[in-house]
Amino acid sequence: MSLRTALIVLTVVSVTADTMILPFYPQFFAQAFDVHSQAHVGYYLAACCISVMLAFPVWAKIARRVHELPLWVITQTLAGLLGIACYFSQSLWQFWLLSQLMLCLKASYLMIYPYVLRLEERDKHLGMVGLFAVLMQLGGILGAVVGGALLEHYSARSLYLWMAASDGLQVLVCGYLMWRLRQGWQAPQSEQSTPTRGWTPHVIRLGLLAMVFYCAAFFIRPFFTPYWQSLNPDSALAAVSISGWLFSLPGWVALLGLWVNQKRPGSDDHAQVLLLAMLYGCVGLWLQASADSALLTIGRIIYAWALFQITVRLELWLFAHSEPQFYGQDFSKLHLMQNVGVILASMTVGHWVSAWGYASTFVVASVGLLLCALCLLWWRQSDSRNAQPSHS
């Protein structure tokens, strides 16, 4: 198994394991701690985002001194032990503390992404970024499917034991790679000598776009399946399996997007691709707000394609204006801004739905995408005006 293939397998395993419980936190808190508050679930998800958001830049800095492979061996070993501790936790505050510490350790695995990109030639970055976008989507779908299947036979609390087992598998794979590559503890000298870089104007712009975009994207996620079921209350379309398939459409569309990117080279004008995707993404969101099941399905497909394009292009544009030695630092900043958007969505969507209903979430998300498009258009025009004197 090559290093690249092993890292891709590790990504799939980690994303699948870490998302097994994500759709089932209401059941988990109800079974394990007799907590039935939907607001509590939202606050817990927001806390999870904050933990990962704060921990990832720390791991990016540590990875400048310690090679990623031995670092992952340590962090995933400790994360597995904390997962077992979560299974045996007896009080709610203990679970919160242990699970957040576990997520802080698991955040080190986000370093796989910039690590793999450092191994690839720049002209292959589009395919690699698209591949990781697909892996994240499919890992989330597979995690939900596996988690649902396990819940039919085991308690919700037991999912933490399965997650700990996956951590053990990841440790074994990393240990094997260290042995095969004869990899020591120290990071390459080029990484150690890399200076710390602050927020560049390009990273700030992309970070702001990512914050608004991810806030909009996550605003429609928590209540999509009950919204679909409310449109077809007396129909076979209201089945949980049907709503689950519709929810997972972005993952399947991402597979198509990966195949398209491999068959034909994409445009190097990332801003143009982003702008178009944001505009037809708005159309897809508006169609999903309709009460017609057929229009909703069409809108879901359109939005799914926009979601794939925006996710890939934001990161590809980031790396296009970065250098390999700064990949980890710049990606950690973009990831921080993404999580700010997710946190904002998690903290507000429940209250918004209570006041305005399910369909309104799609309207809010479309406004968010439109705002992104307007900002991007303004930046493009501003850059064009600033560049004109240099050509005269």
Short mmCIF file of C-alpha atoms in Angstrom, two decimals:
data_model
loop_
_atom_site.label_atom_id
_atom_site.label_comp_id
_atom_site.label_asym_id
_atom_site.label_seq_id
_atom_site.Cartn_x
_atom_site.Cartn_y
_atom_site.Cartn_z
CA MET A 1 0.00 0.00 0.00
CA SER A 2 1.45 3.39 -1.03
CA LEU A 3 1.66 6.30 1.37
CA ARG A 4 -0.96 8.23 -0.60
CA THR A 5 -3.38 5.30 -0.63
CA ALA A 6 -2.87 4.65 3.08
CA LEU A 7 -3.61 8.29 3.92
CA ILE A 8 -6.79 8.18 1.84
CA VAL A 9 -7.90 5.02 3.65
CA LEU A 10 -7.16 6.70 6.99
CA THR A 11 -9.30 9.65 5.94
CA VAL A 12 -12.27 7.44 5.07
CA VAL A 13 -11.97 5.47 8.32
CA SER A 14 -11.65 8.57 10.50
CA VAL A 15 -14.53 10.47 8.86
CA THR A 16 -16.81 7.42 8.91
CA ALA A 17 -16.09 6.67 12.57
CA ASP A 18 -16.40 10.26 13.73
CA THR A 19 -19.75 10.80 11.99
CA MET A 20 -21.42 7.56 13.15
CA ILE A 21 -23.10 9.30 16.07
CA LEU A 22 -23.62 12.70 14.46
CA PRO A 23 -27.23 12.09 13.26
CA PHE A 24 -28.12 10.33 16.51
CA TYR A 25 -27.11 12.74 19.27
CA PRO A 26 -30.77 13.27 20.31
CA GLN A 27 -31.14 9.51 20.84
CA PHE A 28 -27.78 9.33 22.58
CA PHE A 29 -28.50 12.06 25.12
CA ALA A 30 -32.00 10.68 25.72
CA GLN A 31 -30.77 7.11 26.31
CA ALA A 32 -27.53 7.81 28.13
CA PHE A 33 -28.43 10.82 30.28
CA ASP A 34 -32.22 11.23 29.98
CA VAL A 35 -31.75 14.63 28.32
CA HIS A 36 -34.43 15.38 25.72
CA SER A 37 -33.71 19.05 24.94
CA GLN A 38 -33.11 19.81 21.25
CA ALA A 39 -31.39 23.04 22.28
CA HIS A 40 -28.89 20.99 24.29
CA VAL A 41 -27.99 19.00 21.16
CA GLY A 42 -27.42 22.23 19.24
CA TYR A 43 -25.20 23.65 21.97
CA TYR A 44 -23.21 20.42 22.13
CA LEU A 45 -22.62 20.43 18.36
CA ALA A 46 -21.49 24.05 18.58
CA ALA A 47 -19.08 23.11 21.39
CA CYS A 48 -17.69 20.31 19.20
CA CYS A 49 -16.99 22.79 16.41
CA ILE A 50 -15.30 25.18 18.84
CA SER A 51 -13.06 22.40 20.20
CA VAL A 52 -11.90 21.34 16.75
CA MET A 53 -11.56 24.95 15.60
CA LEU A 54 -9.27 25.86 18.49
CA ALA A 55 -7.26 22.62 18.48
CA PHE A 56 -6.42 22.37 14.78
CA PRO A 57 -4.11 25.44 14.61
CA VAL A 58 -2.22 24.04 17.61
CA TRP A 59 -1.61 20.74 15.80
CA ALA A 60 -0.58 22.62 12.65
CA LYS A 61 2.08 24.41 14.69
CA ILE A 62 3.26 21.23 16.43
CA ALA A 63 3.52 19.48 13.05
CA ARG A 64 6.30 21.90 12.14
CA ARG A 65 8.49 20.14 14.74
CA VAL A 66 7.02 16.63 14.98
CA HIS A 67 6.29 14.52 11.90
CA GLU A 68 2.59 13.84 11.30
CA LEU A 69 2.80 10.03 11.46
CA PRO A 70 4.17 9.70 15.04
CA LEU A 71 1.98 12.62 16.06
CA TRP A 72 -1.11 10.72 14.87
CA VAL A 73 0.00 7.58 16.70
CA ILE A 74 0.00 9.50 19.99
CA THR A 75 -3.16 11.54 19.44
CA GLN A 76 -5.26 8.65 18.15
CA THR A 77 -4.13 6.36 20.97
CA LEU A 78 -5.23 8.95 23.51
CA ALA A 79 -8.44 9.64 21.55
CA GLY A 80 -9.29 5.93 21.63
CA LEU A 81 -8.80 5.80 25.39
CA LEU A 82 -11.00 8.86 25.83
CA GLY A 83 -13.65 7.25 23.61
CA ILE A 84 -13.74 4.28 25.94
CA ALA A 85 -13.98 6.70 28.88
CA CYS A 86 -16.97 8.39 27.16
CA TYR A 87 -18.71 5.00 27.04
CA PHE A 88 -18.29 4.55 30.79
CA SER A 89 -19.03 8.18 31.77
CA GLN A 90 -21.79 8.40 34.35
CA SER A 91 -22.66 12.10 34.40
CA LEU A 92 -23.38 14.65 31.71
CA TRP A 93 -20.53 16.97 32.69
CA GLN A 94 -18.06 14.06 32.59
CA PHE A 95 -19.20 13.16 29.09
CA TRP A 96 -18.91 16.76 27.90
CA LEU A 97 -15.38 17.07 29.27
CA LEU A 98 -14.14 13.70 27.99
CA SER A 99 -15.73 14.01 24.54
CA GLN A 100 -14.41 17.52 23.95
CA LEU A 101 -10.89 16.43 24.92
CA MET A 102 -11.27 13.50 22.52
CA LEU A 103 -12.28 15.84 19.70
CA CYS A 104 -9.30 18.10 20.39
CA LEU A 105 -7.04 15.10 19.85
CA LYS A 106 -8.93 13.93 16.77
CA ALA A 107 -8.48 17.41 15.24
CA SER A 108 -4.86 16.45 14.53
CA TYR A 109 -6.16 14.21 11.74
CA LEU A 110 -7.12 17.25 9.72
CA MET A 111 -3.39 17.51 8.99
CA ILE A 112 -3.79 14.60 6.56
CA TYR A 113 -5.18 16.99 3.98
CA PRO A 114 -2.26 19.47 3.67
CA TYR A 115 0.17 16.58 4.17
CA VAL A 116 -1.14 14.73 1.11
CA LEU A 117 -1.15 17.93 -0.95
CA ARG A 118 2.52 18.48 -0.12
CA LEU A 119 3.22 15.08 -1.69
CA GLU A 120 1.44 15.95 -4.96
CA GLU A 121 2.45 18.15 -7.86
CA ARG A 122 0.56 21.44 -8.04
CA ASP A 123 -1.11 20.49 -11.35
CA LYS A 124 -2.74 17.53 -9.59
CA HIS A 125 -4.25 19.59 -6.78
CA LEU A 126 -7.68 19.95 -8.43
CA GLY A 127 -8.15 16.18 -8.54
CA MET A 128 -6.81 15.74 -5.01
CA VAL A 129 -8.97 18.50 -3.50
CA GLY A 130 -11.98 17.04 -5.30
CA LEU A 131 -11.11 13.57 -4.02
CA PHE A 132 -10.99 14.76 -0.42
CA ALA A 133 -14.28 16.61 -0.86
CA VAL A 134 -15.83 13.33 -2.01
CA LEU A 135 -14.21 11.39 0.84
CA MET A 136 -15.64 13.80 3.40
CA GLN A 137 -19.12 13.50 1.87
CA LEU A 138 -19.04 9.72 1.48
CA GLY A 139 -17.48 9.25 4.90
CA GLY A 140 -20.36 11.20 6.41
CA ILE A 141 -22.94 9.14 4.49
CA LEU A 142 -21.25 5.85 5.38
CA GLY A 143 -20.96 6.95 9.00
CA ALA A 144 -24.69 7.66 9.19
CA VAL A 145 -25.53 4.31 7.56
CA VAL A 146 -23.17 2.34 9.81
CA GLY A 147 -24.28 4.24 12.89
CA GLY A 148 -27.95 3.58 12.13
CA ALA A 149 -27.27 -0.12 11.57
CA LEU A 150 -25.36 -0.40 14.85
CA LEU A 151 -28.10 1.38 16.75
CA GLU A 152 -30.56 -1.32 15.69
CA HIS A 153 -28.53 -3.87 17.70
CA TYR A 154 -26.58 -1.86 20.28
CA SER A 155 -27.09 1.15 22.52
CA ALA A 156 -26.23 4.66 21.36
CA ARG A 157 -23.50 4.80 24.00
CA SER A 158 -21.76 1.79 22.41
CA LEU A 159 -20.94 3.85 19.30
CA TYR A 160 -18.05 5.31 21.27
CA LEU A 161 -16.54 1.85 21.60
CA TRP A 162 -16.72 1.41 17.83
CA MET A 163 -15.08 4.80 17.39
CA ALA A 164 -12.31 3.77 19.79
CA ALA A 165 -11.80 0.59 17.74
CA SER A 166 -11.38 2.69 14.59
CA ASP A 167 -8.82 4.82 16.41
CA GLY A 168 -6.91 1.62 17.18
CA LEU A 169 -7.00 0.66 13.49
CA GLN A 170 -5.65 4.07 12.52
CA VAL A 171 -2.82 3.76 15.05
CA LEU A 172 -1.82 0.41 13.53
CA VAL A 173 -1.79 1.85 10.01
CA CYS A 174 0.30 4.85 11.09
CA GLY A 175 2.70 2.56 12.95
CA TYR A 176 3.07 0.41 9.84
CA LEU A 177 3.79 3.49 7.71
CA MET A 178 6.41 4.68 10.21
CA TRP A 179 8.11 1.29 10.06
CA ARG A 180 7.95 1.08 6.26
CA LEU A 181 9.23 4.62 5.70
CA ARG A 182 11.66 4.43 8.63
CA GLN A 183 10.12 7.66 9.78
CA GLY A 184 11.44 9.24 12.97
CA TRP A 185 9.83 11.78 15.25
CA GLN A 186 11.22 14.95 13.75
CA ALA A 187 9.52 16.81 10.94
CA PRO A 188 11.56 17.45 7.77
CA GLN A 189 14.11 20.22 8.14
CA SER A 190 12.23 22.29 5.57
CA GLU A 191 9.15 22.21 7.80
CA GLN A 192 11.07 23.12 10.95
CA SER A 193 12.65 26.15 9.28
CA THR A 194 9.32 27.43 7.97
CA PRO A 195 8.47 30.75 9.64
CA THR A 196 5.06 31.44 11.07
CA ARG A 197 2.90 33.34 8.60
CA GLY A 198 0.03 35.57 9.65
CA TRP A 199 -3.26 36.23 7.90
CA THR A 200 -2.61 37.26 4.31
CA PRO A 201 -5.26 39.36 2.49
CA HIS A 202 -6.11 36.37 0.29
CA VAL A 203 -6.66 34.08 3.29
CA ILE A 204 -8.81 36.74 4.97
CA ARG A 205 -11.02 37.06 1.92
CA LEU A 206 -11.43 33.32 1.48
CA GLY A 207 -11.98 32.94 5.21
CA LEU A 208 -14.86 35.43 5.17
CA LEU A 209 -16.40 33.71 2.14
CA ALA A 210 -16.01 30.31 3.83
CA MET A 211 -17.59 31.58 7.05
CA VAL A 212 -20.75 32.85 5.34
CA PHE A 213 -20.93 29.89 2.95
CA TYR A 214 -20.61 27.23 5.66
CA CYS A 215 -23.10 29.07 7.85
CA ALA A 216 -25.58 28.96 4.96
CA ALA A 217 -24.82 25.33 4.07
CA PHE A 218 -25.19 24.07 7.64
CA PHE A 219 -28.32 26.16 8.25
CA ILE A 220 -30.38 23.72 6.14
CA ARG A 221 -28.85 20.45 7.42
CA PRO A 222 -30.38 19.71 10.84
CA PHE A 223 -34.02 19.88 9.76
CA PHE A 224 -33.96 18.72 6.15
CA THR A 225 -35.36 15.24 6.80
CA PRO A 226 -38.30 16.38 9.00
CA TYR A 227 -39.02 19.09 6.40
CA TRP A 228 -39.24 16.48 3.63
CA GLN A 229 -41.43 14.24 5.76
CA SER A 230 -43.74 17.16 6.59
CA LEU A 231 -44.36 17.68 2.86
CA ASN A 232 -45.53 14.08 2.38
CA PRO A 233 -47.10 13.08 5.73
CA ASP A 234 -49.43 10.41 4.32
CA SER A 235 -47.21 9.11 1.53
CA ALA A 236 -44.59 6.42 1.21
CA LEU A 237 -42.21 9.28 0.40
CA ALA A 238 -42.28 10.17 4.10
CA ALA A 239 -40.23 7.07 4.93
CA VAL A 240 -37.02 7.74 6.81
CA SER A 241 -35.04 5.87 4.17
CA ILE A 242 -36.34 8.14 1.38
CA SER A 243 -35.55 11.31 3.31
CA GLY A 244 -32.13 9.86 4.12
CA TRP A 245 -31.38 9.26 0.45
CA LEU A 246 -32.38 12.82 -0.42
CA PHE A 247 -30.26 14.12 2.44
CA SER A 248 -27.27 12.18 1.06
CA LEU A 249 -27.62 13.49 -2.51
CA PRO A 250 -24.66 15.89 -2.14
CA GLY A 251 -22.41 12.90 -1.50
CA TRP A 252 -23.47 11.11 -4.67
CA VAL A 253 -23.27 14.30 -6.71
CA ALA A 254 -19.75 14.81 -5.31
CA LEU A 255 -18.82 11.42 -6.81
CA LEU A 256 -20.04 12.66 -10.19
CA GLY A 257 -18.08 15.87 -9.70
CA LEU A 258 -14.89 13.95 -9.00
CA TRP A 259 -15.36 11.92 -12.19
CA VAL A 260 -16.00 15.09 -14.24
CA ASN A 261 -12.89 16.78 -12.83
CA GLN A 262 -10.79 13.76 -13.78
CA LYS A 263 -12.21 13.60 -17.33
CA ARG A 264 -11.67 17.26 -18.20
CA PRO A 265 -9.43 19.93 -16.68
CA GLY A 266 -11.30 22.60 -14.79
CA SER A 267 -10.95 26.34 -15.28
CA ASP A 268 -8.10 28.08 -13.49
CA ASP A 269 -10.36 31.07 -12.84
CA HIS A 270 -11.46 29.97 -9.39
CA ALA A 271 -13.36 33.21 -8.74
CA GLN A 272 -15.51 32.75 -11.83
CA VAL A 273 -16.34 29.14 -11.00
CA LEU A 274 -17.22 30.16 -7.43
CA LEU A 275 -19.40 33.04 -8.58
CA LEU A 276 -21.42 30.89 -10.97
CA ALA A 277 -21.78 28.10 -8.42
CA MET A 278 -23.05 30.52 -5.79
CA LEU A 279 -25.66 31.90 -8.18
CA TYR A 280 -27.12 28.57 -9.32
CA GLY A 281 -26.76 27.33 -5.74
CA CYS A 282 -29.21 30.09 -4.78
CA VAL A 283 -31.64 28.75 -7.39
CA GLY A 284 -31.30 25.25 -5.96
CA LEU A 285 -32.02 26.52 -2.45
CA TRP A 286 -35.10 28.45 -3.57
CA LEU A 287 -36.48 25.35 -5.30
CA GLN A 288 -35.98 23.34 -2.11
CA ALA A 289 -38.08 25.89 -0.23
CA SER A 290 -41.06 25.02 -2.45
CA ALA A 291 -43.76 22.66 -1.20
CA ASP A 292 -43.51 20.55 -4.36
CA SER A 293 -41.57 17.30 -3.95
CA ALA A 294 -40.40 17.19 -7.57
CA LEU A 295 -39.12 20.78 -7.51
CA LEU A 296 -37.43 20.10 -4.17
CA THR A 297 -35.60 17.10 -5.63
CA ILE A 298 -34.44 19.08 -8.66
CA GLY A 299 -33.34 21.91 -6.40
CA ARG A 300 -31.46 19.46 -4.19
CA ILE A 301 -29.47 18.17 -7.17
CA ILE A 302 -28.64 21.71 -8.37
CA TYR A 303 -27.62 22.75 -4.87
CA ALA A 304 -25.53 19.58 -4.44
CA TRP A 305 -23.49 20.39 -7.55
CA ALA A 306 -22.97 23.97 -6.33
CA LEU A 307 -21.96 22.67 -2.90
CA PHE A 308 -19.30 20.44 -4.43
CA GLN A 309 -17.90 23.17 -6.67
CA ILE A 310 -17.75 25.78 -3.92
CA THR A 311 -16.17 23.42 -1.39
CA VAL A 312 -13.48 22.34 -3.84
CA ARG A 313 -12.74 25.75 -5.31
CA LEU A 314 -12.44 27.57 -1.99
CA GLU A 315 -9.69 25.19 -0.91
CA LEU A 316 -8.07 24.98 -4.34
CA TRP A 317 -7.93 28.79 -4.53
CA LEU A 318 -6.36 28.85 -1.07
CA PHE A 319 -3.58 26.44 -2.04
CA ALA A 320 -3.04 28.17 -5.39
CA HIS A 321 -1.91 31.30 -3.50
CA SER A 322 0.08 29.43 -0.88
CA GLU A 323 3.35 27.50 -0.76
CA PRO A 324 3.69 23.85 0.33
CA GLN A 325 5.46 24.81 3.56
CA PHE A 326 2.52 27.06 4.48
CA TYR A 327 -0.27 24.65 3.49
CA GLY A 328 -0.94 23.54 7.05
CA GLN A 329 -0.93 27.08 8.46
CA ASP A 330 -3.16 28.56 5.76
CA PHE A 331 -5.58 25.61 5.77
CA SER A 332 -5.92 25.86 9.57
CA LYS A 333 -6.98 29.50 9.20
CA LEU A 334 -9.55 28.66 6.53
CA HIS A 335 -10.82 25.78 8.66
CA LEU A 336 -11.16 28.13 11.64
CA MET A 337 -13.39 30.48 9.64
CA GLN A 338 -15.43 27.56 8.32
CA ASN A 339 -16.12 26.45 11.87
CA VAL A 340 -17.15 29.95 12.89
CA GLY A 341 -19.86 29.71 10.23
CA VAL A 342 -20.93 26.24 11.39
CA ILE A 343 -21.11 27.44 15.00
CA LEU A 344 -23.27 30.44 14.04
CA ALA A 345 -25.64 28.13 12.15
CA SER A 346 -25.78 25.57 14.98
CA MET A 347 -26.56 28.20 17.60
CA THR A 348 -29.35 29.92 15.67
CA VAL A 349 -31.12 27.44 13.38
CA GLY A 350 -33.19 25.80 16.10
CA HIS A 351 -34.63 29.11 17.29
CA TRP A 352 -35.20 30.23 13.69
CA VAL A 353 -37.13 27.07 12.76
CA SER A 354 -39.28 27.41 15.87
CA ALA A 355 -40.28 30.91 14.79
CA TRP A 356 -40.45 30.67 10.99
CA GLY A 357 -40.66 26.99 10.02
CA TYR A 358 -38.54 24.53 8.05
CA ALA A 359 -38.83 26.09 4.59
CA SER A 360 -37.47 29.43 5.75
CA THR A 361 -34.03 27.88 6.35
CA PHE A 362 -33.55 27.52 2.59
CA VAL A 363 -34.44 31.19 2.06
CA VAL A 364 -31.89 32.26 4.68
CA ALA A 365 -29.25 29.99 3.12
CA SER A 366 -29.90 31.42 -0.35
CA VAL A 367 -29.46 34.94 1.01
CA GLY A 368 -26.13 33.83 2.47
CA LEU A 369 -24.95 32.47 -0.89
CA LEU A 370 -26.11 35.62 -2.66
CA LEU A 371 -24.13 37.71 -0.17
CA CYS A 372 -21.05 35.59 -0.93
CA ALA A 373 -21.55 36.13 -4.66
CA LEU A 374 -21.91 39.91 -4.25
CA CYS A 375 -18.75 40.13 -2.13
CA LEU A 376 -16.83 38.01 -4.63
CA LEU A 377 -18.04 40.16 -7.54
CA TRP A 378 -17.04 43.34 -5.69
CA TRP A 379 -13.56 41.92 -4.94
CA ARG A 380 -13.07 40.93 -8.59
CA GLN A 381 -14.00 44.39 -9.82
CA SER A 382 -11.79 46.01 -7.19
CA ASP A 383 -8.83 43.84 -8.19
CA SER A 384 -9.40 44.66 -11.88
CA ARG A 385 -9.37 48.41 -11.17
CA ASN A 386 -6.20 48.10 -9.11
CA ALA A 387 -4.49 46.04 -11.81
CA GLN A 388 -5.25 48.46 -14.69
CA PRO A 389 -2.54 51.06 -13.91
CA SER A 390 0.13 48.34 -13.92
CA HIS A 391 -0.66 47.53 -17.58
CA SER A 392 -0.54 51.08 -18.81
#
